[in-house]
């Protein structure tokens, strides 16, 4: 399997995504905004369509659109223009509708959108890997630097505000990190499935973790294992990699839930 260059590239890119996605997802789950990835993903779809229309790389237009959508969701929520679920619904439906219209305007109704929607290991090139590595490590570096502040805002937003933290700016950072994660993960999992990889490892880890830091660590282990095992299974079983990765993450959640149930009974 590893004799094939496209599989080596897929595993390298997948490892970065497998670490980054659950780390960012942790803060979303703590803020009870697990579905924000879906909303941003649909805006990213509109970005892919805009890329076809403008004749430029859909990856960069998807990242740009995702960041705009994430900032929009956070602005609506922070300014009480809409509740969290309402802001997500607004961005969710607007994004998918804009994507359909832009794809039609570009005359690209038969374009290979499956690659961007559900991921494809065959599409990971060396330049893609460089982009994923640079942006992925930059996002992780931001999280490491701001970890204490991000944890404080995610756990108790009002307490963080009283303590003098710049809550609005930190919430914006989390939203943009989520958008960046979705944008660079299109090649591996797809913009419609990346939200699952951001959430499932986290809720699996919560079942067996004993602290916040252990939750983050176990989330990373689960996310990384899901990507590596999912890619391996998809290669040998000839299955779609994005869906296989998410189903593997679901398996880890079910295993963690079983362990938690047994522990409670004991």
C-alpha positions as CSV (number, residue, x, y, z in Angstrom):
1,X,0.0,0.0,0.0
2,X,2.7,2.5,1.0
3,X,4.6,1.7,-2.3
4,X,2.0,4.0,-3.9
5,X,2.8,7.7,-3.8
6,X,-0.8,8.8,-3.6
7,X,-1.3,6.6,-0.5
8,X,1.8,8.1,1.2
9,X,0.6,11.6,0.4
10,X,-2.9,10.6,1.7
11,X,-1.5,9.2,5.0
12,X,0.7,12.3,5.6
13,X,-2.2,14.7,4.9
14,X,-4.6,12.5,6.8
15,X,-2.3,12.4,9.9
16,X,-2.3,16.2,10.0
17,X,-6.1,16.4,9.6
18,X,-6.6,13.6,12.1
19,X,-4.8,15.6,14.8
20,X,-6.2,19.1,13.9
21,X,-9.9,18.2,13.5
22,X,-10.6,16.8,17.0
23,X,-8.5,19.5,18.7
24,X,-10.6,22.2,17.0
25,X,-13.7,20.1,17.5
26,X,-13.1,20.0,21.3
27,X,-13.7,23.7,21.6
28,X,-16.9,23.5,19.5
29,X,-18.3,20.6,21.6
30,X,-17.5,22.5,24.8
31,X,-19.4,25.5,23.5
32,X,-22.3,23.2,22.5
33,X,-21.9,24.1,18.8
34,X,-21.1,20.7,17.5
35,X,-23.0,21.3,14.3
36,X,-21.1,24.5,13.3
37,X,-18.9,22.3,11.1
38,X,-21.9,21.4,9.0
39,X,-22.9,25.0,8.5
40,X,-19.4,26.1,7.6
41,X,-19.1,23.1,5.3
42,X,-22.0,24.2,3.3
43,X,-20.6,27.6,2.9
44,X,-17.3,26.0,1.8
45,X,-19.4,24.2,-0.9
46,X,-20.4,27.6,-2.2
47,X,-16.7,28.5,-2.2
48,X,-15.9,25.5,-4.3
49,X,-18.6,26.5,-6.7
50,X,-17.1,30.1,-6.8
51,X,-13.8,28.6,-7.7
52,X,-15.3,26.8,-10.7
53,X,-17.0,30.1,-11.7
54,X,-13.9,32.2,-11.4
55,X,-11.6,29.6,-12.8
56,X,-9.3,29.4,-9.8
57,X,-8.4,26.7,-7.3
58,X,-11.6,25.6,-5.4
59,X,-9.5,24.9,-2.4
60,X,-8.6,28.5,-1.7
61,X,-12.0,29.8,-2.5
62,X,-13.5,27.2,-0.2
63,X,-11.2,28.2,2.6
64,X,-12.1,31.9,2.0
65,X,-15.8,31.2,2.0
66,X,-15.6,29.0,5.1
67,X,-13.8,31.8,7.0
68,X,-16.5,34.3,5.9
69,X,-19.2,31.9,7.0
70,X,-17.6,31.2,10.4
71,X,-17.2,34.9,11.1
72,X,-20.8,35.4,10.1
73,X,-22.0,32.7,12.5
74,X,-20.0,34.1,15.3
75,X,-21.1,37.7,14.6
76,X,-24.8,36.7,14.5
77,X,-24.4,34.8,17.8
78,X,-22.4,37.4,19.6
79,X,-24.6,40.3,18.6
80,X,-27.8,38.4,19.6
81,X,-29.1,38.8,16.0
82,X,-29.9,35.1,16.1
83,X,-29.5,32.2,18.5
84,X,-26.7,29.7,17.9
85,X,-29.0,27.2,16.1
86,X,-30.7,29.9,14.1
87,X,-27.4,31.4,13.0
88,X,-26.2,27.9,11.9
89,X,-29.5,27.3,10.0
90,X,-29.2,30.7,8.2
91,X,-25.6,30.0,7.1
92,X,-26.4,26.3,6.4
93,X,-29.2,26.9,3.9
94,X,-27.7,30.1,2.4
95,X,-24.4,28.3,1.7
96,X,-25.9,25.3,0.0
97,X,-28.3,27.4,-2.1
98,X,-25.4,29.7,-3.1
99,X,-23.4,26.7,-4.1
100,X,-26.1,25.3,-6.4
101,X,-26.6,28.7,-8.0
102,X,-22.9,29.3,-8.6
103,X,-22.3,25.8,-10.0
104,X,-25.2,26.4,-12.4
105,X,-23.8,29.8,-13.4
106,X,-20.4,28.3,-14.0
107,X,-21.9,25.7,-16.3
108,X,-20.2,23.1,-14.1
109,X,-23.2,20.9,-13.2
110,X,-21.3,17.9,-14.3
111,X,-18.1,18.9,-12.5
112,X,-16.4,16.4,-10.2
113,X,-17.9,17.8,-7.0
114,X,-17.8,14.4,-5.3
115,X,-14.1,14.9,-4.7
116,X,-14.7,18.0,-2.6
117,X,-18.0,16.9,-1.0
118,X,-16.8,13.5,0.2
119,X,-13.1,13.5,-0.2
120,X,-10.8,11.4,-2.4
121,X,-7.3,10.2,-1.6
122,X,-6.5,10.2,-5.3
123,X,-6.6,14.0,-5.4
124,X,-3.9,14.7,-2.7
125,X,-0.9,16.1,-4.5
126,X,2.5,17.2,-3.2
127,X,1.4,20.9,-3.4
128,X,-1.8,20.0,-1.5
129,X,0.3,18.3,1.2
130,X,2.5,21.4,1.6
131,X,-0.6,23.6,1.9
132,X,-2.2,21.2,4.4
133,X,1.0,21.0,6.4
134,X,1.7,24.7,6.6
135,X,-1.9,25.7,7.4
136,X,-2.4,22.8,9.8
137,X,0.7,23.4,11.8
138,X,0.0,27.1,11.9
139,X,-3.5,26.4,13.3
140,X,-2.1,24.0,15.9
141,X,0.5,26.6,16.9
142,X,-2.2,29.2,17.5
143,X,-4.1,26.7,19.7
144,X,-1.0,25.9,21.7
145,X,-0.3,29.7,22.3
146,X,-3.9,30.5,23.2
147,X,-4.8,27.2,24.9
148,X,-5.5,28.5,28.4
149,X,-7.6,31.4,27.1
150,X,-9.5,29.2,24.6
151,X,-10.3,26.7,27.4
152,X,-11.5,29.5,29.7
153,X,-13.8,30.9,27.0
154,X,-15.1,27.5,26.0
155,X,-15.9,26.4,29.6
156,X,-17.3,29.6,31.1
157,X,-17.7,32.5,28.7
158,X,-19.1,34.9,31.2
159,X,-16.4,34.1,33.7
160,X,-13.8,34.7,31.0
161,X,-15.3,38.0,30.3
162,X,-15.2,39.0,33.9
163,X,-11.6,37.9,34.1
164,X,-10.8,40.4,31.4
165,X,-10.3,38.1,28.4
166,X,-11.2,39.3,24.9
167,X,-14.0,36.8,24.5
168,X,-15.3,38.1,21.2
169,X,-11.8,37.8,19.6
170,X,-11.2,34.4,21.1
171,X,-14.6,33.1,19.8
172,X,-13.6,34.5,16.4
173,X,-10.4,32.6,16.5
174,X,-12.2,29.3,17.2
175,X,-14.6,30.0,14.4
176,X,-11.8,30.7,11.9
177,X,-9.9,27.6,13.1
178,X,-12.9,25.6,12.4
179,X,-13.2,27.1,8.9
180,X,-9.5,26.5,8.2
181,X,-9.8,22.9,9.3
182,X,-12.8,22.3,7.0
183,X,-11.0,23.9,4.1
184,X,-7.8,21.9,4.3
185,X,-9.7,18.6,5.0
186,X,-11.6,18.5,1.8
187,X,-9.1,16.2,0.1
188,X,-9.3,13.6,2.8
189,X,-12.8,13.5,4.3
190,X,-14.8,16.1,2.2
191,X,-16.5,19.2,3.3
192,X,-19.8,17.3,4.1
193,X,-18.1,14.8,6.4
194,X,-15.3,16.8,8.1
195,X,-17.7,18.0,10.8
196,X,-18.1,14.4,11.9
197,X,-14.3,14.0,12.3
198,X,-14.3,17.1,14.4
199,X,-17.0,15.9,16.8
200,X,-17.0,12.1,17.0
201,X,-13.5,11.7,18.4
202,X,-14.3,14.3,21.1
203,X,-17.5,12.8,22.3
204,X,-15.8,9.4,22.3
205,X,-13.0,10.7,24.4
206,X,-15.4,12.4,26.8
207,X,-16.8,8.9,27.7
208,X,-13.5,7.7,29.1
209,X,-11.5,10.8,29.9
210,X,-10.8,12.0,33.4
211,X,-9.9,15.7,32.8
212,X,-10.1,18.3,30.1
213,X,-6.5,17.7,29.0
214,X,-7.0,14.0,28.8
215,X,-10.1,14.6,26.7
216,X,-8.0,16.6,24.2
217,X,-5.3,14.0,24.2
218,X,-7.7,11.1,23.7
219,X,-9.6,13.0,21.1
220,X,-6.4,13.4,19.1
221,X,-5.6,9.7,19.5
222,X,-9.1,8.7,18.3
223,X,-9.0,11.2,15.4
224,X,-5.6,10.1,14.2
225,X,-6.5,6.4,14.6
226,X,-9.7,6.9,12.7
227,X,-8.0,8.5,9.7
228,X,-5.1,6.0,9.5
229,X,-7.4,3.0,10.0
230,X,-10.1,4.4,7.8
231,X,-7.6,5.0,4.9
232,X,-6.2,1.5,5.3
233,X,-9.6,-0.2,5.3
234,X,-10.8,1.9,2.3
235,X,-7.7,0.9,0.3
236,X,-8.0,-2.8,0.9
237,X,-11.8,-3.0,0.8
238,X,-12.1,-0.5,-2.1
239,X,-14.4,1.8,-0.2
240,X,-14.8,5.6,-0.2
241,X,-12.1,7.0,2.1
242,X,-14.2,9.8,3.6
243,X,-17.1,7.7,4.6
244,X,-14.9,4.9,5.9
245,X,-12.9,7.3,8.1
246,X,-16.1,8.7,9.6
247,X,-17.6,5.2,10.2
248,X,-14.3,4.2,11.9
249,X,-14.7,7.2,14.2
250,X,-18.2,6.1,14.9
251,X,-16.8,2.7,15.9
252,X,-14.4,4.3,18.3
253,X,-17.4,6.2,19.9
254,X,-19.4,3.0,20.3
255,X,-16.5,1.3,21.9
256,X,-15.9,4.2,24.3
257,X,-19.6,4.3,25.1
258,X,-19.5,0.6,25.9
259,X,-16.5,1.0,28.1
260,X,-18.2,3.8,29.9
261,X,-21.4,1.8,30.4
262,X,-19.5,-1.1,31.8
263,X,-17.5,1.1,34.1
264,X,-20.7,2.7,35.5
265,X,-22.2,-0.7,36.2
266,X,-19.1,-1.9,37.9
